[in-house]
């Protein structure tokens, strides 16, 4: 009945479904255990009519024209440039830490001398990951690196990951490098915009094809079986001879045969307030205060005009497959030890010719939305 079954209706699954259905006329089934499409990018209106991102704030940014043009087939764009402040020593300063943050937090003469040194050493406009900056041999710059590390990174990372910055992949803190610049934007990508009608509508347009069927509220394990010895697949008790594209947890697909991979979960606490605006920027980070990491106010992103406003606080927590409040694996945990386990899974997966693994969870990678769209487009080229 189906040429390809896709597990997961996030960007990985939706892009591949759309491409295979429209470019190769394949009959596609998309299965998702949630009751909606869109994966973690899903947005919807809350009870007060405010457009919210159910699984945390999603800001689209990319330098990849191919990705921007591809998604542009399904949406108009609303220009939006993200800015974040962090509460440090009672002051709200730009993050990534930049020259403006430096001048807000340190005495004038010290800030001026550090600015000169940074520019001399690295150049204006350059981004330096905090773990690299800490390696520096200059005494004054080392003082600055330690200051930023302590004030911005240590406690936030402890909350977010339950770890020290140096105990997770350098890629993680490297996402928010020290920026030797006065540009307060979170991202410098060429294309920064959000879908004018929200993300969910993009997914609706992508998946609303004659030859794409959706099976929501369905855990793939309840309808799909894979025989690890023979590679034979079964869908609803009948043999399935097509392709499986899997975007869920790689360890779950293979029944945790090499042990469970660890993930980090989050609890989102949404609050609606009867005021027009709660905070001056979209997101305020709280590295050193409170149990949550950040507060985001959605109206700044969506530019919606409503009398009230909705904010969300993010409380990181351990992932627990058996606890309904903790069983969403938002982030794979990127450590050397986990990488070794992951490699065993990826190696094992190679023997199943009819199975393609793609996505944040299936590949265990810190893909942003543009990365995963690019990756899915690449996979489409590879498998067709
Ligand atoms: P997902 O969107 O997670 O989709 C996977 C789907 O598989 C889910 O719908 C899930 O229900 C389904 N699934 C899993 N297991 C099963 C099963 N057993 N049976 C059936 N279905 C199953 N990116 C940005 O570019 N900008 C941002 O600002 C940004 N902010 C983010 C904030 C947070 C808090 C998080 C967690 C991520 C953020 N991202 C952001 C990343 C973005 O969410 C991912 O790039 C994107 O969701 C990856 O798409 P995906 O299809 O790989 O995974
Ligand atoms: N980070 C931090 N302090 C901040 C912002 C980020 O320590 O104020 C670190 C933290 O380890 C975080 C990582 O940088 O997990 C990546 O931040 P990003 O904002 O990219 O995370 P995401 O949006 O994916 O949650």
XYZ file of N, CA, C and O in Angstrom, residues 17-210:
776
model
N 8.772 13.380 3.343
C 7.436 12.991 2.857
C 7.056 13.862 1.660
O 6.633 13.359 0.608
N 7.229 15.157 1.820
C 6.838 16.096 0.752
C 7.642 15.826 -0.531
O 7.078 15.749 -1.627
N 8.948 15.664 -0.382
C 9.794 15.441 -1.571
C 9.442 14.128 -2.271
O 9.293 14.064 -3.497
N 9.329 13.050 -1.495
C 9.071 11.740 -2.110
C 7.684 11.704 -2.753
O 7.489 11.099 -3.809
N 6.724 12.385 -2.102
C 5.355 12.371 -2.639
C 5.238 13.232 -3.892
O 4.615 12.836 -4.872
N 5.844 14.420 -3.857
C 5.620 15.329 -4.987
C 6.628 15.132 -6.122
O 6.305 15.362 -7.283
N 7.845 14.704 -5.786
C 8.863 14.583 -6.840
C 8.980 13.166 -7.379
O 9.423 12.955 -8.505
N 8.607 12.178 -6.578
C 8.746 10.778 -7.008
C 7.403 10.042 -7.015
O 7.369 8.822 -7.196
N 6.350 10.769 -6.769
C 4.989 10.213 -6.775
C 4.857 8.987 -5.878
O 4.074 8.068 -6.146
N 5.628 8.928 -4.826
C 5.525 7.783 -3.911
C 4.287 7.907 -3.021
O 3.832 9.012 -2.722
N 3.782 6.757 -2.596
C 2.693 6.741 -1.605
C 3.358 6.663 -0.230
O 4.124 5.735 0.037
N 3.051 7.656 0.601
C 3.767 7.819 1.868
C 2.812 7.714 3.051
O 1.709 8.280 3.023
N 3.276 7.040 4.098
C 2.560 7.076 5.379
C 3.473 7.732 6.413
O 4.623 7.314 6.583
N 2.950 8.755 7.073
C 3.712 9.397 8.151
C 3.040 9.036 9.481
O 1.845 9.281 9.666
N 3.828 8.449 10.364
C 3.313 8.056 11.688
C 3.919 8.978 12.736
O 5.119 9.254 12.707
N 3.098 9.461 13.658
C 3.670 10.221 14.788
C 2.886 9.892 16.048
O 1.668 9.746 16.015
N 3.601 9.795 17.150
C 2.894 9.443 18.383
C 2.169 10.628 18.996
O 1.285 10.458 19.823
N 2.527 11.829 18.569
C 1.799 12.997 19.059
C 0.487 13.138 18.292
O 0.311 12.534 17.237
N -0.384 14.015 18.830
C -1.672 14.184 18.142
C -1.623 15.281 17.085
O -2.656 15.667 16.541
N -0.415 15.765 16.818
C -0.287 16.838 15.820
C 0.990 16.633 15.010
O 1.883 15.885 15.416
N 1.060 17.336 13.884
C 2.271 17.331 13.058
C 3.206 18.456 13.535
O 2.823 19.253 14.376
N 4.422 18.487 12.981
C 5.317 19.615 13.275
C 6.443 19.301 14.248
O 7.348 20.116 14.417
N 6.359 18.128 14.899
C 7.420 17.773 15.853
C 7.590 18.863 16.894
O 6.602 19.469 17.339
N 8.821 19.163 17.243
C 9.077 20.177 18.272
C 8.871 21.596 17.760
O 8.962 22.548 18.531
N 8.625 21.751 16.468
C 8.423 23.105 15.922
C 6.946 23.503 15.949
O 6.588 24.595 15.500
N 6.117 22.615 16.453
C 4.665 22.849 16.480
C 4.315 24.137 17.223
O 4.815 24.389 18.316
N 3.452 24.950 16.616
C 2.913 26.108 17.328
C 1.395 26.115 17.227
O 0.809 25.448 16.369
N 0.753 26.819 18.147
C -0.716 26.844 18.178
C -1.164 28.053 19.000
O -0.337 28.680 19.679
N -2.457 28.363 18.938
C -2.983 29.464 19.745
C -3.352 28.944 21.128
O -3.980 27.873 21.231
N -2.979 29.660 22.164
C -3.371 29.220 23.511
C -4.798 29.686 23.801
O -5.457 30.272 22.930
N -5.283 29.443 25.012
C -6.678 29.767 25.362
C -6.964 31.261 25.280
O -8.116 31.681 25.282
N -5.913 32.066 25.230
C -6.106 33.524 25.185
C -5.865 34.078 23.788
O -5.770 35.289 23.602
N -5.724 33.175 22.818
C -5.560 33.618 21.433
C -4.139 34.047 21.100
O -3.892 34.668 20.056
N -3.192 33.721 21.960
C -1.793 34.096 21.672
C -1.090 32.910 21.007
O -1.205 31.763 21.474
N -0.392 33.206 19.909
C 0.333 32.134 19.198
C 1.576 31.759 20.011
O 2.444 32.608 20.253
N 1.640 30.497 20.416
C 2.771 30.046 21.244
C 3.488 28.877 20.578
O 2.908 28.170 19.745
N 4.738 28.684 20.965
C 5.510 27.523 20.518
C 5.451 26.506 21.657
O 6.058 26.706 22.709
N 4.709 25.435 21.410
C 4.399 24.464 22.467
C 5.639 23.817 23.084
O 5.666 23.485 24.258
N 6.671 23.633 22.258
C 7.862 22.925 22.740
C 9.077 23.857 22.814
O 10.195 23.451 22.533
N 8.818 25.110 23.174
C 9.917 26.051 23.348
C 10.101 26.942 22.134
O 9.731 26.576 21.017
N 10.683 28.137 22.376
C 10.788 29.148 21.320
C 11.601 28.662 20.126
O 12.711 28.154 20.293
N 11.071 28.845 18.931
C 11.754 28.428 17.698
C 11.983 29.616 16.783
O 11.034 30.211 16.271
N 13.254 29.951 16.615
C 13.629 31.085 15.765
C 14.347 30.544 14.548
O 15.368 29.868 14.699
N 13.792 30.855 13.404
C 14.418 30.335 12.185
C 15.527 31.281 11.727
O 15.334 32.490 11.639
N 16.687 30.704 11.423
C 17.809 31.506 10.904
C 18.683 30.594 10.062
O 18.900 29.424 10.415
N 19.150 31.103 8.940
C 20.015 30.269 8.102
C 20.850 31.116 7.148
O 20.458 32.235 6.791
N 21.972 30.546 6.741
C 22.750 31.129 5.648
C 22.504 30.342 4.366
O 23.090 30.652 3.334
N 21.689 29.315 4.471
C 21.511 28.374 3.368
C 20.328 28.807 2.481
O 19.161 28.617 2.837
N 20.665 29.365 1.329
C 19.610 29.891 0.440
C 18.686 28.776 -0.052
O 17.482 28.956 -0.204
N 19.282 27.608 -0.287
C 18.486 26.485 -0.784
C 17.364 26.139 0.217
O 16.210 25.926 -0.163
N 17.735 26.114 1.495
C 16.758 25.791 2.542
C 15.702 26.893 2.638
O 14.506 26.629 2.714
N 16.168 28.144 2.606
C 15.235 29.269 2.729
C 14.248 29.268 1.550
O 13.047 29.443 1.733
N 14.754 29.021 0.360
C 13.881 28.998 -0.826
C 12.943 27.798 -0.795
O 11.776 27.893 -1.169
N 13.467 26.656 -0.359
C 12.615 25.464 -0.286
C 11.419 25.729 0.638
O 10.263 25.525 0.254
N 11.703 26.227 1.851
C 10.607 26.472 2.806
C 9.695 27.598 2.329
O 8.499 27.608 2.619
N 10.281 28.518 1.567
C 9.505 29.637 1.034
C 8.367 29.205 0.103
O 7.438 29.968 -0.153
N 8.427 27.971 -0.380
C 7.313 27.462 -1.192
C 6.054 27.258 -0.354
O 4.956 27.154 -0.877
N 6.243 27.154 0.972
C 5.117 26.810 1.839
C 4.704 27.952 2.755
O 3.803 27.782 3.584
N 5.401 29.072 2.673
C 5.061 30.178 3.590
C 5.555 31.525 3.073
O 6.513 31.602 2.312
N 4.870 32.562 3.541
C 5.417 33.918 3.469
C 6.285 34.071 4.713
O 6.054 33.384 5.716
N 7.243 34.989 4.671
C 8.113 35.167 5.832
C 7.851 36.500 6.522
O 7.531 37.491 5.859
N 8.035 36.487 7.834
C 7.966 37.706 8.626
C 9.378 37.918 9.170
O 9.893 37.074 9.906
N 9.996 39.033 8.784
C 11.378 39.250 9.235
C 11.419 39.347 10.752
O 10.599 40.037 11.364
N 12.338 38.639 11.336
C 12.482 38.688 12.792
C 13.931 38.397 13.172
O 14.481 37.362 12.791
N 14.562 39.295 13.884
C 15.949 39.098 14.319
C 15.949 38.929 15.835
O 15.514 39.825 16.565
N 16.460 37.797 16.266
C 16.376 37.432 17.677
C 17.416 38.172 18.525
O 18.574 38.264 18.125
N 16.974 38.664 19.680
C 17.925 39.245 20.645
C 17.642 38.673 22.021
O 16.486 38.470 22.390
N 18.708 38.414 22.744
C 18.583 37.814 24.080
C 19.381 38.668 25.065
O 20.481 39.128 24.750
N 18.812 38.847 26.247
C 19.557 39.490 27.330
C 19.749 38.463 28.435
O 18.940 37.544 28.567
N 20.797 38.628 29.218
C 20.976 37.753 30.378
C 21.071 38.629 31.618
O 21.694 39.696 31.584
N 20.431 38.174 32.687
C 20.508 38.921 33.941
C 21.799 38.542 34.668
O 21.948 37.406 35.131
N 22.718 39.495 34.704
C 24.022 39.270 35.347
C 24.255 40.386 36.365
O 24.223 41.566 35.987
N 24.520 40.025 37.581
C 24.788 41.019 38.640
C 23.745 42.148 38.627
O 24.088 43.330 38.692
N 22.496 41.776 38.457
C 21.406 42.760 38.513
C 21.206 43.566 37.243
O 20.318 44.403 37.164
N 22.019 43.292 36.208
C 21.871 44.048 34.941
C 21.518 43.105 33.803
O 22.015 41.979 33.757
N 20.730 43.599 32.870
C 20.403 42.774 31.697
C 21.342 43.152 30.559
O 21.315 44.285 30.071
N 22.162 42.200 30.151
C 23.192 42.486 29.137
C 23.041 41.537 27.947
O 22.539 40.418 28.104
N 23.495 41.959 26.762
C 23.334 41.099 25.585
C 24.083 39.771 25.701
O 25.198 39.719 26.209
N 23.428 38.719 25.228
C 24.038 37.386 25.047
C 23.786 37.006 23.601
O 22.675 37.225 23.115
N 24.727 36.431 22.871
C 26.094 36.150 23.235
C 26.813 37.388 23.798
O 26.584 38.512 23.319
N 27.688 37.119 24.759
C 28.469 38.183 25.396
C 29.231 38.940 24.315
O 29.958 38.343 23.526
N 29.055 40.280 24.286
C 29.753 41.071 23.256
C 30.359 42.320 23.879
O 30.398 42.449 25.107
N 30.805 43.224 23.051
C 31.484 44.413 23.597
C 30.511 45.274 24.408
O 30.909 45.907 25.386
N 29.241 45.275 24.036
C 28.259 46.023 24.828
C 28.088 45.388 26.207
O 27.965 46.101 27.214
N 28.100 44.056 26.257
C 27.988 43.366 27.558
C 29.201 43.717 28.418
O 29.086 43.979 29.617
N 30.358 43.703 27.767
C 31.615 44.006 28.466
C 31.540 45.382 29.138
O 31.851 45.539 30.326
N 31.099 46.380 28.370
C 31.057 47.740 28.905
C 29.975 47.905 29.969
O 30.079 48.754 30.846
N 28.909 47.097 29.892
C 27.867 47.208 30.925
C 28.335 46.632 32.247
O 27.918 47.091 33.304
N 29.176 45.619 32.200
C 29.466 44.872 33.430
C 30.788 45.249 34.109
O 30.942 45.025 35.296
N 31.743 45.801 33.337
C 33.052 46.086 33.942
C 33.335 47.587 33.954
O 32.805 48.330 33.118
N 34.170 48.049 34.883
C 34.487 49.482 34.944
C 35.070 49.974 33.616
O 35.756 49.212 32.912
N 34.796 51.239 33.320
C 35.096 51.814 32.003
C 36.546 51.560 31.539
O 36.775 51.066 30.426
N 37.520 51.880 32.386
C 38.910 51.789 31.912
C 39.298 50.330 31.653
O 39.979 50.016 30.673
N 38.838 49.433 32.508
C 39.139 48.012 32.315
C 38.456 47.495 31.035
O 39.076 46.801 30.221
N 37.194 47.896 30.851
C 36.453 47.450 29.658
C 37.148 47.949 28.390
O 37.286 47.211 27.406
N 37.604 49.214 28.441
C 38.272 49.771 27.253
C 39.554 49.011 26.935
O 39.836 48.691 25.773
N 40.308 48.710 27.965
C 41.575 48.016 27.693
C 41.316 46.586 27.214
O 41.993 46.084 26.315
N 40.287 45.933 27.775
C 39.970 44.561 27.328
C 39.445 44.565 25.881
O 39.772 43.687 25.085
N 38.664 45.587 25.568
C 38.145 45.681 24.202
C 39.305 45.785 23.205
O 39.342 45.068 22.195
N 40.258 46.675 23.521
C 41.419 46.834 22.621
C 42.181 45.521 22.459
O 42.545 45.116 21.359
N 42.379 44.855 23.588
C 43.122 43.579 23.551
C 42.388 42.518 22.730
O 43.004 41.780 21.956
N 41.076 42.447 22.914
C 40.291 41.445 22.174
C 40.395 41.683 20.668
O 40.605 40.757 19.877
N 40.251 42.972 20.302
C 40.277 43.308 18.871
C 41.668 43.047 18.283
O 41.811 42.500 17.192
N 42.676 43.427 19.070
C 44.057 43.214 18.614
C 44.338 41.724 18.414
O 44.929 41.310 17.425
N 43.891 40.939 19.368
C 44.207 39.499 19.356
C 43.393 38.732 18.314
O 43.893 37.868 17.605
N 42.072 39.046 18.222
C 41.190 38.228 17.368
C 40.644 38.969 16.148
O 40.310 38.351 15.145
N 40.506 40.287 16.277
C 39.908 41.074 15.188
C 38.463 41.395 15.498
O 37.781 40.625 16.183
N 37.997 42.538 14.982
C 36.602 42.942 15.227
C 35.663 42.024 14.447
O 35.936 41.637 13.317
N 34.550 41.660 15.058
C 33.548 40.833 14.364
C 33.777 39.343 14.536
O 32.948 38.540 14.119
N 34.892 38.986 15.172
C 35.211 37.549 15.305
C 34.454 36.954 16.501
O 34.183 37.628 17.492
N 34.106 35.659 16.360
C 33.414 34.947 17.446
C 34.371 33.928 18.046
O 34.971 33.148 17.309
N 34.478 33.937 19.368
C 35.413 33.020 20.027
C 34.661 32.161 21.052
O 34.087 32.706 22.008
N 34.648 30.846 20.863
C 33.991 29.982 21.854
C 34.622 30.179 23.234
O 35.845 30.346 23.341
N 33.792 30.146 24.274
C 34.288 30.431 25.626
C 35.392 29.458 26.047
O 36.364 29.862 26.685
N 35.265 28.187 25.658
C 36.289 27.232 26.103
C 37.637 27.527 25.438
O 38.687 27.250 26.005
N 37.610 28.113 24.263
C 38.870 28.527 23.605
C 39.439 29.767 24.275
O 40.647 29.866 24.507
N 38.557 30.702 24.573
C 39.011 31.950 25.197
C 39.676 31.666 26.543
O 40.612 32.348 26.959
N 39.200 30.645 27.217
C 39.773 30.305 28.541
C 41.195 29.742 28.446
O 41.903 29.691 29.422
N 41.564 29.300 27.248
C 42.905 28.704 27.069
C 43.993 29.764 26.869
O 45.175 29.460 26.795
N 43.556 31.003 26.772
C 44.454 32.067 26.360
C 45.572 32.311 27.384
O 45.357 32.123 28.581
N 46.775 32.724 26.908
C 47.890 32.886 27.850
C 48.009 34.316 28.409
O 48.753 34.569 29.316
N 47.249 35.256 27.862
C 47.300 36.640 28.338
C 46.537 36.784 29.670
O 45.396 36.339 29.784
N 47.171 37.427 30.661
C 46.584 37.473 32.008
C 45.244 38.218 32.053
O 44.272 37.759 32.651
N 45.205 39.392 31.381
C 43.976 40.199 31.413
C 42.828 39.508 30.670
O 41.687 39.495 31.130
N 43.164 38.925 29.502
C 42.117 38.243 28.728
C 41.653 36.972 29.438
O 40.490 36.582 29.358
N 42.566 36.352 30.145
C 42.208 35.156 30.914
C 41.243 35.541 32.042
O 40.265 34.826 32.320
N 41.498 36.704 32.640
C 40.570 37.200 33.681
C 39.177 37.365 33.063
O 38.166 36.940 33.632
N 39.133 37.981 31.861
C 37.841 38.207 31.208
C 37.162 36.873 30.879
O 35.952 36.702 31.105
N 37.942 35.931 30.351
C 37.374 34.634 29.981
C 36.764 33.951 31.205
O 35.648 33.426 31.148
N 37.482 33.998 32.313
C 36.969 33.360 33.532
C 35.713 34.076 34.035
O 34.780 33.438 34.522
N 35.721 35.388 33.898
C 34.560 36.188 34.311
C 33.321 35.766 33.497
O 32.262 35.491 34.054
N 33.479 35.687 32.174
C 32.340 35.326 31.310
C 31.911 33.880 31.596
O 30.718 33.570 31.688
N 32.904 33.026 31.750
C 32.629 31.608 32.035
C 31.780 31.469 33.303
O 30.758 30.790 33.315
N 32.209 32.188 34.350
C 31.490 32.097 35.635
C 30.104 32.732 35.559
O 29.142 32.174 36.058
N 30.030 33.903 34.952
C 28.778 34.670 35.010
C 27.737 34.171 34.012
O 26.541 34.290 34.245
N 28.182 33.687 32.849
C 27.230 33.326 31.788
C 27.061 31.809 31.657
O 25.948 31.329 31.451
N 28.174 31.080 31.737
C 28.117 29.679 31.289
C 27.971 28.624 32.383
O 27.225 27.661 32.198
N 28.717 28.768 33.484
C 28.781 27.634 34.430
C 27.412 27.251 34.971
O 26.999 26.085 34.889
N 26.703 28.220 35.507
C 25.446 27.882 36.187
C 24.327 27.575 35.197
O 23.490 26.712 35.441
N 24.318 28.289 34.074
C 23.298 28.013 33.051
C 23.473 26.577 32.539
O 22.513 25.823 32.401
N 24.721 26.224 32.273
C 24.999 24.886 31.726
C 24.703 23.807 32.770
O 24.215 22.728 32.432
N 24.966 24.131 34.033
C 24.633 23.172 35.097
C 23.120 22.946 35.126
O 22.648 21.812 35.260
N 22.355 24.022 34.954
C 20.888 23.868 34.942
C 20.448 23.102 33.695
O 19.644 22.174 33.762
N 20.980 23.524 32.549
C 20.501 22.973 31.272
C 20.892 21.514 31.100
O 20.118 20.715 30.605
N 22.121 21.177 31.479
C 22.630 19.833 31.170
C 22.965 19.004 32.395
O 23.302 17.817 32.271
N 22.975 19.654 33.568
C 23.435 18.946 34.769
C 24.932 18.671 34.691
O 25.413 17.716 35.300
N 25.650 19.480 33.903
C 27.093 19.232 33.707
C 27.873 20.543 33.637
O 27.286 21.613 33.454
N 29.209 20.409 33.711
C 30.073 21.570 33.499
C 30.277 21.759 31.998
O 30.283 20.753 31.259
N 30.529 22.995 31.538
C 30.721 23.224 30.101
C 31.776 22.302 29.488
O 31.614 21.824 28.367
N 32.850 22.012 30.236
C 33.925 21.193 29.642
C 33.580 19.706 29.626
O 34.301 18.900 29.033
N 32.479 19.327 30.272
C 32.099 17.908 30.281
C 31.089 17.547 29.199
O 30.592 16.411 29.150
N 30.716 18.517 28.371
C 29.887 18.209 27.201
C 30.641 18.670 25.952
O 31.589 19.451 26.054
N 30.178 18.202 24.811
C 30.848 18.556 23.564
C 31.032 20.080 23.458
O 30.102 20.851 23.754
N 32.215 20.500 22.997
C 32.518 21.931 22.873
C 31.545 22.610 21.904
O 31.359 23.834 21.932
N 30.906 21.799 21.065
C 29.931 22.332 20.102
C 28.768 23.029 20.832
O 28.185 23.983 20.331
N 28.450 22.549 22.046
C 27.267 23.058 22.745
C 27.455 24.512 23.177
O 26.688 25.397 22.782
N 28.505 24.787 23.963
C 28.724 26.190 24.374
C 29.248 27.015 23.196
O 29.073 28.234 23.163
N 29.840 26.330 22.226
C 30.318 27.010 21.019
C 29.183 27.619 20.204
O 29.408 28.460 19.332
N 27.941 27.218 20.498
C 26.792 27.809 19.803
C 26.577 29.271 20.216
O 25.898 30.022 19.509
N 27.110 29.619 21.389
C 26.900 30.979 21.907
C 28.276 31.594 22.217
O 28.621 31.858 23.358
N 29.087 31.814 21.182
C 30.464 32.268 21.411
C 30.529 33.734 21.843
O 29.588 34.494 21.612
N 31.644 34.101 22.462
C 31.875 35.519 22.757
C 32.030 36.226 21.405
O 32.776 35.760 20.531
N 31.298 37.324 21.239
C 31.269 38.001 19.934
C 31.956 39.365 20.074
O 31.443 40.238 20.788
N 33.084 39.511 19.402
C 33.846 40.760 19.526
C 33.230 41.780 18.572
O 33.696 41.989 17.447
N 32.140 42.354 19.043
C 31.317 43.167 18.161
C 30.312 43.945 19.009
O 30.152 43.671 20.205
N 29.638 44.895 18.374
C 28.545 45.579 19.075
C 27.194 45.157 18.512
O 26.174 45.806 18.726
N 27.197 44.080 17.768
C 25.957 43.542 17.186
C 25.245 42.713 18.262
O 25.746 41.670 18.678
N 24.092 43.180 18.694
C 23.400 42.510 19.807
C 22.532 41.338 19.372
O 21.858 40.735 20.207
N 22.509 41.018 18.089
C 21.626 39.924 17.646
C 22.190 38.564 18.072
O 23.400 38.387 18.162
N 21.287 37.609 18.305
C 21.713 36.262 18.722
C 22.359 35.514 17.569
O 23.242 34.695 17.761
N 21.850 35.796 16.360
C 22.377 35.127 15.156
C 22.790 36.190 14.146
O 22.189 37.263 14.093
N 23.763 35.831 13.311
C 24.182 36.767 12.254
C 23.825 36.234 10.870
O 24.265 36.769 9.859
N 23.013 35.176 10.792
C 22.722 34.559 9.488
C 22.063 35.550 8.525
O 21.384 36.478 8.933
N 22.243 35.244 7.245
C 21.702 36.109 6.195
C 20.167 36.139 6.213
O 19.554 37.182 6.026
N 19.569 34.978 6.427
C 18.099 34.898 6.418
C 17.617 34.668 7.846
O 17.952 33.650 8.456
N 16.861 35.633 8.367
C 16.293 35.467 9.706
C 14.839 35.901 9.623
O 14.546 37.071 9.397
N 13.942 34.944 9.789
C 12.522 35.237 9.630
C 11.724 34.097 10.225
O 12.254 33.014 10.444
N 10.449 34.357 10.468
C 9.595 33.256 10.916
C 8.424 33.129 9.939
O 8.052 34.104 9.269
N 7.851 31.941 9.836
C 6.722 31.775 8.923
C 5.574 32.694 9.348
O 5.202 32.719 10.527
N 5.061 33.457 8.406
C 4.086 34.505 8.729
C 2.848 33.954 9.440
O 2.284 34.613 10.309
N 2.425 32.744 9.090
C 1.234 32.159 9.733
C 1.619 31.104 10.769
O 0.796 30.263 11.135
N 2.856 31.057 11.144
C 3.303 30.073 12.136
C 3.885 28.830 11.478
O 3.715 28.602 10.282
N 4.561 28.023 12.304
C 5.244 26.821 11.778
C 4.248 25.721 11.388
O 4.430 25.035 10.387
N 3.207 25.555 12.189
C 2.300 24.422 11.939
C 1.693 24.514 10.538
O 1.536 23.503 9.847
N 1.405 25.735 10.112
C 0.831 25.900 8.765
C 1.801 25.481 7.677
O 1.393 25.022 6.618
N 3.091 25.654 7.928
C 4.105 25.206 6.957
C 4.007 23.678 6.813
O 3.985 23.140 5.703
N 3.908 23.009 7.960
C 3.815 21.541 7.941
C 2.522 21.087 7.269
O 2.509 20.115 6.529
N 1.437 21.815 7.523
C 0.164 21.445 6.880
C 0.309 21.514 5.375
O -0.117 20.616 4.654
N 0.927 22.583 4.903
C 1.087 22.734 3.443
C 1.999 21.646 2.891
O 1.758 21.123 1.798
N 3.048 21.321 3.623
C 3.985 20.303 3.126
C 3.308 18.934 3.041
O 3.498 18.179 2.089
N 2.515 18.627 4.069
C 1.980 17.258 4.171
C 0.617 17.095 3.516
O 0.141 15.960 3.361
N 0.017 18.205 3.137
C -1.314 18.107 2.522
C -1.189 17.735 1.043
O -1.384 18.557 0.149
N -0.816 16.496 0.793
C -0.641 15.991 -0.575
C -1.527 14.757 -0.729
O -1.697 13.992 0.221
N -2.009 14.576 -1.932
C -2.910 13.460 -2.234
C -2.323 12.123 -1.787
O -3.017 11.268 -1.253
